Every structure is written in structure tokens, then in C-alpha cells.
Amino acid sequence: MQTLSTALIQVLGSVFNLTGPGHYINWGFIQLSVANLIVIILMVIVFFAAILIPFRRHGGDDR
Amino acid sequence: MTIDTDLPSNVAADRPEDADQLTAKLRHAAVAALPPERLMPDRQPAYVASWIYVFGILTMSALAVVILTGIVLSIFGPLWWHVSSTGHFVNSLHLWSVELMFFAMVIHLWGKFFMAAWRGRRRATWITGIVAFVLSVGTAFTGYLSQQNFDSQWISTQAKDGINSTGAGAVFNVLNFGQMLMWHIVLLPLIVGVIVAIHVLMVRLRGVVPPFAPPGEPVTSTEPVTIGAATEGDES
């Protein structure tokens, strides 16, 4: 278990290198970190998915 | 309240001669406003069958995890959450449940904004939701200040100028760790809890707002339906 978690940390660490300063996007006076931008994009995707993906309904009538 | 020495404990309420008592009046008013079937309904209108309606309860579920992990963190203290593996784990649960709570809360807010969820005498529901959102931002902010690490030092020194420019720094000193910790673990959770409880009670009282009528179809009522008067096809 310890070996598995260590290996997982190494794999994730190679994909997401968090050593060093963060990345930022500048647009006029607006400064936005790439991490926050990714979260905002994910929220927009989940918002539209929640509207478009059908919801499985239970029961026979509407109430 | 009348003292009755012969009264069995299971018939302490709803005697006709006690109708003028404050407890009887409060109880009747509470039950009339929120009868049990409205407080904990078994069914919802057909339009609630959409994933967009899931994000309110997802926000509250994440809030429950935030509170539970916060209680554990407050029991064991900063040394534990900074040094031990279990402390790191609970600390991470506290952080990531906050992240999930805000993620779900923002989608809930977007959904309700585009539904114009304040329609049909639901303004109090909308306003309590907005107040809960703003207070949650403040609670998260004081949480970052309470971490007791370089991150919290950096955030507090950056935030002090912003707070001081508003004049609030005179009573809300972000460099005062003890004050920020008390705001984070006592005052703000208490206020957020009360506001969220009122928000949920307002949802139960007024019901979930019906969607807009499709183009060309007659506009349906957005008014909340009175319990007992609902018929098939009503929106509540």
C-alpha cells in the first residue's frame, strides 16, 4: 500500500509540477492564476452538463 | 406556562384551556407555516428532475463535511494538522470539501440566477442564499488566515491593506491571529449555519421556483401552492 501511494505521488508529481512559482494570465488590470481559470472552466462545463444530461426519474406520476 | 403536577409527560400540549399561552401560539404558528409534510416532502414537482437541482444539496453536504472536519481540527490543534499524517489528511479533507462546496455553490447560484429563482414571492430565499455565499467567502478567508503557516502570513499581510482601505481594519484586524481564529471557528460558522437554515426553510415554505413557460405557451403561476389545495398540474 505504501509503495502504491508512493508511486502514485511520483506519477502525479511528474504531471503536476508544483515546484516553483504559479502561472498567471494578465488581461489589463485583471490577473488570474491558471489554476483558478481551470476551476472556472470546469464549473462552466459542469453547469452545462447538468442542464443537458437527462436526469433519471423515479415513480409513475409527477408529484 | 401552567404547572400541572398531575399531568402525564405525553399529554403536555394542545389543551383547549392553554390556547392563549405563548408556547401554544408559537407551536401553532410554526406548524401552520411549515407542516411536517412540507418540511420533509416525499415528492417534488416534475421540473425538479434535472441535475441542475442537485447542486444545492451538494453544497450543503460539502458544508456538513467542512463542519465535521473543522470540529476534528479544533479538537487536536495546529501541531497535529501540520505534523501528523492523520492531521494532514483531515486538514486536506477540510480544504477540499470547502473547494467542493464553493464549486457546487457557484453552479447552484448560476442555475438559480438564470431561472430567476426570486419569482413568486421567493425574494427572501434568493437574498438569504446571496448572504450565505458572501459569508462563506468571509469564512473561507478567515480560514486561510488561521492555517498557521507562511501562506496565512502572506495572505494576512496582503489583505491588511485592502481591509484597512475600507476602514474595517479598526475592528477587523487580519493580522490579529486570535481574532481571525475566533471569527473562523465561532462567529462566522454560527451565522452561516443560521442563514443556511433560514434559506432551506424558505425553500420548503415557498417551494422550488417553476421554470419559465416555453415560447408560445401560457405563463403558469409562480406562486407557492398552499398545502391541501394542490391539484394535479399545479406548480409549487
mmCIF file of N, CA, C and O in Angstrom, chain B residues 172-226:
data_model
loop_
_atom_site.group_PDB
_atom_site.id
_atom_site.type_symbol
_atom_site.label_atom_id
_atom_site.label_comp_id
_atom_site.label_asym_id
_atom_site.label_seq_id
_atom_site.Cartn_x
_atom_site.Cartn_y
_atom_site.Cartn_z
ATOM 1 N N PHE B 172 -11.682 44.881 12.522
ATOM 2 C CA PHE B 172 -11.418 43.562 11.926
ATOM 3 C C PHE B 172 -9.962 43.553 11.472
ATOM 4 O O PHE B 172 -9.638 43.932 10.359
ATOM 5 N N ASN B 173 -9.068 43.133 12.395
ATOM 6 C CA ASN B 173 -7.630 43.200 12.159
ATOM 7 C C ASN B 173 -7.135 41.839 11.661
ATOM 8 O O ASN B 173 -7.020 40.888 12.447
ATOM 9 N N VAL B 174 -6.836 41.750 10.373
ATOM 10 C CA VAL B 174 -6.454 40.450 9.797
ATOM 11 C C VAL B 174 -5.096 39.974 10.299
ATOM 12 O O VAL B 174 -4.746 38.804 10.133
ATOM 13 N N LEU B 175 -4.304 40.880 10.917
ATOM 14 C CA LEU B 175 -3.016 40.468 11.481
ATOM 15 C C LEU B 175 -3.167 39.927 12.905
ATOM 16 O O LEU B 175 -2.201 39.436 13.481
ATOM 17 N N ASN B 176 -4.367 40.027 13.459
ATOM 18 C CA ASN B 176 -4.635 39.523 14.807
ATOM 19 C C ASN B 176 -5.109 38.071 14.686
ATOM 20 O O ASN B 176 -6.284 37.803 14.427
ATOM 21 N N PHE B 177 -4.164 37.144 14.877
ATOM 22 C CA PHE B 177 -4.488 35.728 14.642
ATOM 23 C C PHE B 177 -5.636 35.243 15.527
ATOM 24 O O PHE B 177 -6.543 34.557 15.063
ATOM 25 N N GLY B 178 -5.580 35.619 16.819
ATOM 26 C CA GLY B 178 -6.629 35.155 17.738
ATOM 27 C C GLY B 178 -8.009 35.613 17.295
ATOM 28 O O GLY B 178 -8.973 34.841 17.316
ATOM 29 N N GLN B 179 -8.102 36.877 16.859
ATOM 30 C CA GLN B 179 -9.394 37.408 16.418
ATOM 31 C C GLN B 179 -9.875 36.661 15.168
ATOM 32 O O GLN B 179 -11.042 36.269 15.071
ATOM 33 N N MET B 180 -8.961 36.434 14.215
ATOM 34 C CA MET B 180 -9.358 35.753 12.972
ATOM 35 C C MET B 180 -9.781 34.308 13.241
ATOM 36 O O MET B 180 -10.732 33.796 12.642
ATOM 37 N N LEU B 181 -9.063 33.649 14.179
ATOM 38 C CA LEU B 181 -9.427 32.270 14.518
ATOM 39 C C LEU B 181 -10.825 32.210 15.136
ATOM 40 O O LEU B 181 -11.628 31.333 14.792
ATOM 41 N N MET B 182 -11.117 33.166 16.029
ATOM 42 C CA MET B 182 -12.448 33.181 16.661
ATOM 43 C C MET B 182 -13.549 33.451 15.628
ATOM 44 O O MET B 182 -14.611 32.837 15.664
ATOM 45 N N TRP B 183 -13.265 34.382 14.702
ATOM 46 C CA TRP B 183 -14.241 34.621 13.625
ATOM 47 C C TRP B 183 -14.444 33.331 12.823
ATOM 48 O O TRP B 183 -15.570 33.009 12.446
ATOM 49 N N HIS B 184 -13.337 32.611 12.571
ATOM 50 C CA HIS B 184 -13.432 31.443 11.689
ATOM 51 C C HIS B 184 -14.136 30.261 12.343
ATOM 52 O O HIS B 184 -14.888 29.553 11.685
ATOM 53 N N ILE B 185 -13.877 30.034 13.627
ATOM 54 C CA ILE B 185 -14.414 28.797 14.225
ATOM 55 C C ILE B 185 -15.638 29.041 15.110
ATOM 56 O O ILE B 185 -16.265 28.074 15.532
ATOM 57 N N VAL B 186 -15.980 30.312 15.393
ATOM 58 C CA VAL B 186 -17.154 30.571 16.243
ATOM 59 C C VAL B 186 -18.185 31.429 15.501
ATOM 60 O O VAL B 186 -19.267 30.945 15.146
ATOM 61 N N LEU B 187 -17.837 32.701 15.281
ATOM 62 C CA LEU B 187 -18.839 33.659 14.819
ATOM 63 C C LEU B 187 -19.390 33.325 13.433
ATOM 64 O O LEU B 187 -20.601 33.177 13.245
ATOM 65 N N LEU B 188 -18.470 33.210 12.451
ATOM 66 C CA LEU B 188 -18.950 33.026 11.074
ATOM 67 C C LEU B 188 -19.658 31.682 10.861
ATOM 68 O O LEU B 188 -20.712 31.652 10.217
ATOM 69 N N PRO B 189 -19.123 30.549 11.392
ATOM 70 C CA PRO B 189 -19.884 29.292 11.216
ATOM 71 C C PRO B 189 -21.279 29.369 11.831
ATOM 72 O O PRO B 189 -22.235 28.833 11.274
ATOM 73 N N LEU B 190 -21.371 30.056 12.982
ATOM 74 C CA LEU B 190 -22.683 30.193 13.635
ATOM 75 C C LEU B 190 -23.649 30.971 12.736
ATOM 76 O O LEU B 190 -24.793 30.547 12.507
ATOM 77 N N ILE B 191 -23.156 32.104 12.210
ATOM 78 C CA ILE B 191 -24.019 32.946 11.367
ATOM 79 C C ILE B 191 -24.357 32.215 10.061
ATOM 80 O O ILE B 191 -25.513 32.214 9.623
ATOM 81 N N VAL B 192 -23.342 31.572 9.448
ATOM 82 C CA VAL B 192 -23.593 30.834 8.199
ATOM 83 C C VAL B 192 -24.619 29.724 8.449
ATOM 84 O O VAL B 192 -25.548 29.530 7.647
ATOM 85 N N GLY B 193 -24.464 29.013 9.575
ATOM 86 C CA GLY B 193 -25.406 27.935 9.894
ATOM 87 C C GLY B 193 -26.835 28.446 10.011
ATOM 88 O O GLY B 193 -27.775 27.840 9.467
ATOM 89 N N VAL B 194 -27.011 29.576 10.693
ATOM 90 C CA VAL B 194 -28.356 30.147 10.872
ATOM 91 C C VAL B 194 -28.920 30.589 9.518
ATOM 92 O O VAL B 194 -30.087 30.299 9.189
ATOM 93 N N ILE B 195 -28.093 31.270 8.715
ATOM 94 C CA ILE B 195 -28.567 31.763 7.410
ATOM 95 C C ILE B 195 -28.930 30.587 6.494
ATOM 96 O O ILE B 195 -29.951 30.625 5.790
ATOM 97 N N VAL B 196 -28.098 29.543 6.489
ATOM 98 C CA VAL B 196 -28.390 28.373 5.640
ATOM 99 C C VAL B 196 -29.683 27.705 6.103
ATOM 100 O O VAL B 196 -30.513 27.292 5.274
ATOM 101 N N ALA B 197 -29.883 27.620 7.413
ATOM 102 C CA ALA B 197 -31.120 27.018 7.933
ATOM 103 C C ALA B 197 -32.340 27.835 7.482
ATOM 104 O O ALA B 197 -33.348 27.268 7.033
ATOM 105 N N ILE B 198 -32.239 29.167 7.562
ATOM 106 C CA ILE B 198 -33.349 30.025 7.102
ATOM 107 C C ILE B 198 -33.563 29.835 5.601
ATOM 108 O O ILE B 198 -34.706 29.744 5.127
ATOM 109 N N HIS B 199 -32.451 29.751 4.844
ATOM 110 C CA HIS B 199 -32.518 29.558 3.385
ATOM 111 C C HIS B 199 -33.287 28.271 3.049
ATOM 112 O O HIS B 199 -34.193 28.285 2.199
ATOM 113 N N VAL B 200 -32.947 27.187 3.725
ATOM 114 C CA VAL B 200 -33.608 25.898 3.446
ATOM 115 C C VAL B 200 -35.082 25.958 3.868
ATOM 116 O O VAL B 200 -35.963 25.458 3.151
ATOM 117 N N LEU B 201 -35.361 26.596 5.012
ATOM 118 C CA LEU B 201 -36.753 26.728 5.442
ATOM 119 C C LEU B 201 -37.561 27.558 4.443
ATOM 120 O O LEU B 201 -38.728 27.259 4.182
ATOM 121 N N MET B 202 -36.919 28.584 3.860
ATOM 122 C CA MET B 202 -37.605 29.391 2.845
ATOM 123 C C MET B 202 -37.900 28.559 1.599
ATOM 124 O O MET B 202 -38.953 28.708 0.965
ATOM 125 N N VAL B 203 -36.956 27.668 1.226
ATOM 126 C CA VAL B 203 -37.196 26.781 0.076
ATOM 127 C C VAL B 203 -38.388 25.876 0.370
ATOM 128 O O VAL B 203 -39.258 25.661 -0.480
ATOM 129 N N ARG B 204 -38.446 25.355 1.600
ATOM 130 C CA ARG B 204 -39.556 24.483 1.979
ATOM 131 C C ARG B 204 -40.876 25.270 2.028
ATOM 132 O O ARG B 204 -41.929 24.765 1.651
ATOM 133 N N LEU B 205 -40.793 26.510 2.501
ATOM 134 C CA LEU B 205 -42.003 27.331 2.663
ATOM 135 C C LEU B 205 -42.566 27.747 1.307
ATOM 136 O O LEU B 205 -43.767 27.641 1.054
ATOM 137 N N ARG B 206 -41.696 28.222 0.412
ATOM 138 C CA ARG B 206 -42.151 28.761 -0.879
ATOM 139 C C ARG B 206 -42.103 27.730 -1.993
ATOM 140 O O ARG B 206 -42.672 27.960 -3.064
ATOM 141 N N GLY B 207 -41.357 26.625 -1.795
ATOM 142 C CA GLY B 207 -41.215 25.620 -2.847
ATOM 143 C C GLY B 207 -40.157 26.023 -3.863
ATOM 144 O O GLY B 207 -39.633 27.137 -3.829
ATOM 145 N N VAL B 208 -39.843 25.079 -4.762
ATOM 146 C CA VAL B 208 -38.853 25.324 -5.813
ATOM 147 C C VAL B 208 -39.523 26.106 -6.937
ATOM 148 O O VAL B 208 -40.639 25.790 -7.339
ATOM 149 N N VAL B 209 -38.831 27.131 -7.443
ATOM 150 C CA VAL B 209 -39.450 28.000 -8.453
ATOM 151 C C VAL B 209 -39.703 27.212 -9.746
ATOM 152 O O VAL B 209 -38.853 26.449 -10.193
ATOM 153 N N PRO B 210 -40.891 27.365 -10.354
ATOM 154 C CA PRO B 210 -41.170 26.677 -11.629
ATOM 155 C C PRO B 210 -40.343 27.296 -12.758
ATOM 156 O O PRO B 210 -39.973 28.470 -12.689
ATOM 157 N N PRO B 211 -40.055 26.520 -13.803
ATOM 158 C CA PRO B 211 -39.303 27.080 -14.938
ATOM 159 C C PRO B 211 -40.165 28.078 -15.714
ATOM 160 O O PRO B 211 -41.391 28.119 -15.555
ATOM 161 N N PHE B 212 -39.501 28.871 -16.564
ATOM 162 C CA PHE B 212 -40.232 29.783 -17.445
ATOM 163 C C PHE B 212 -41.068 28.960 -18.425
ATOM 164 O O PHE B 212 -40.671 27.868 -18.835
ATOM 165 N N ALA B 213 -42.223 29.505 -18.791
ATOM 166 C CA ALA B 213 -43.064 28.826 -19.779
ATOM 167 C C ALA B 213 -42.368 28.863 -21.143
ATOM 168 O O ALA B 213 -41.762 29.873 -21.498
ATOM 169 N N PRO B 214 -42.427 27.756 -21.918
ATOM 170 C CA PRO B 214 -41.828 27.765 -23.251
ATOM 171 C C PRO B 214 -42.494 28.821 -24.130
ATOM 172 O O PRO B 214 -43.647 29.183 -23.896
ATOM 173 N N PRO B 215 -41.783 29.326 -25.152
ATOM 174 C CA PRO B 215 -42.360 30.354 -26.032
ATOM 175 C C PRO B 215 -43.671 29.866 -26.654
ATOM 176 O O PRO B 215 -43.757 28.735 -27.118
ATOM 177 N N GLY B 216 -44.688 30.726 -26.624
ATOM 178 C CA GLY B 216 -45.966 30.383 -27.228
ATOM 179 C C GLY B 216 -46.947 29.751 -26.268
ATOM 180 O O GLY B 216 -48.141 29.686 -26.546
ATOM 181 N N GLU B 217 -46.466 29.277 -25.122
ATOM 182 C CA GLU B 217 -47.364 28.659 -24.144
ATOM 183 C C GLU B 217 -47.758 29.679 -23.083
ATOM 184 O O GLU B 217 -46.994 30.611 -22.796
ATOM 185 N N PRO B 218 -48.955 29.534 -22.490
ATOM 186 C CA PRO B 218 -49.381 30.498 -21.472
ATOM 187 C C PRO B 218 -48.473 30.449 -20.256
ATOM 188 O O PRO B 218 -47.950 29.398 -19.894
ATOM 189 N N VAL B 219 -48.291 31.630 -19.637
ATOM 190 C CA VAL B 219 -47.448 31.734 -18.447
ATOM 191 C C VAL B 219 -48.169 31.097 -17.263
ATOM 192 O O VAL B 219 -49.322 31.431 -16.971
ATOM 193 N N THR B 220 -47.495 30.143 -16.612
ATOM 194 C CA THR B 220 -48.099 29.492 -15.446
ATOM 195 C C THR B 220 -47.780 30.284 -14.196
ATOM 196 O O THR B 220 -46.862 31.092 -14.173
ATOM 197 N N SER B 221 -48.581 30.048 -13.153
ATOM 198 C CA SER B 221 -48.372 30.759 -11.899
ATOM 199 C C SER B 221 -47.062 30.334 -11.254
ATOM 200 O O SER B 221 -46.695 29.166 -11.278
ATOM 201 N N THR B 222 -46.353 31.324 -10.699
ATOM 202 C CA THR B 222 -45.130 31.005 -9.967
ATOM 203 C C THR B 222 -45.361 31.048 -8.470
ATOM 204 O O THR B 222 -44.444 30.857 -7.688
ATOM 205 N N GLU B 223 -46.626 31.329 -8.072
ATOM 206 C CA GLU B 223 -46.925 31.469 -6.651
ATOM 207 C C GLU B 223 -46.809 30.118 -5.944
ATOM 208 O O GLU B 223 -47.166 29.077 -6.511
ATOM 209 N N PRO B 224 -46.334 30.102 -4.695
ATOM 210 C CA PRO B 224 -46.291 28.856 -3.930
ATOM 211 C C PRO B 224 -47.690 28.298 -3.715
ATOM 212 O O PRO B 224 -48.649 29.055 -3.562
ATOM 213 N N VAL B 225 -47.804 26.963 -3.725
ATOM 214 C CA VAL B 225 -49.099 26.312 -3.553
ATOM 215 C C VAL B 225 -49.328 26.035 -2.075
ATOM 216 O O VAL B 225 -48.419 25.622 -1.363
ATOM 217 N N THR B 226 -50.557 26.294 -1.603
ATOM 218 C CA THR B 226 -50.892 26.016 -0.204
ATOM 219 C C THR B 226 -51.108 24.522 -0.031
ATOM 220 O O THR B 226 -51.745 23.879 -0.865
#
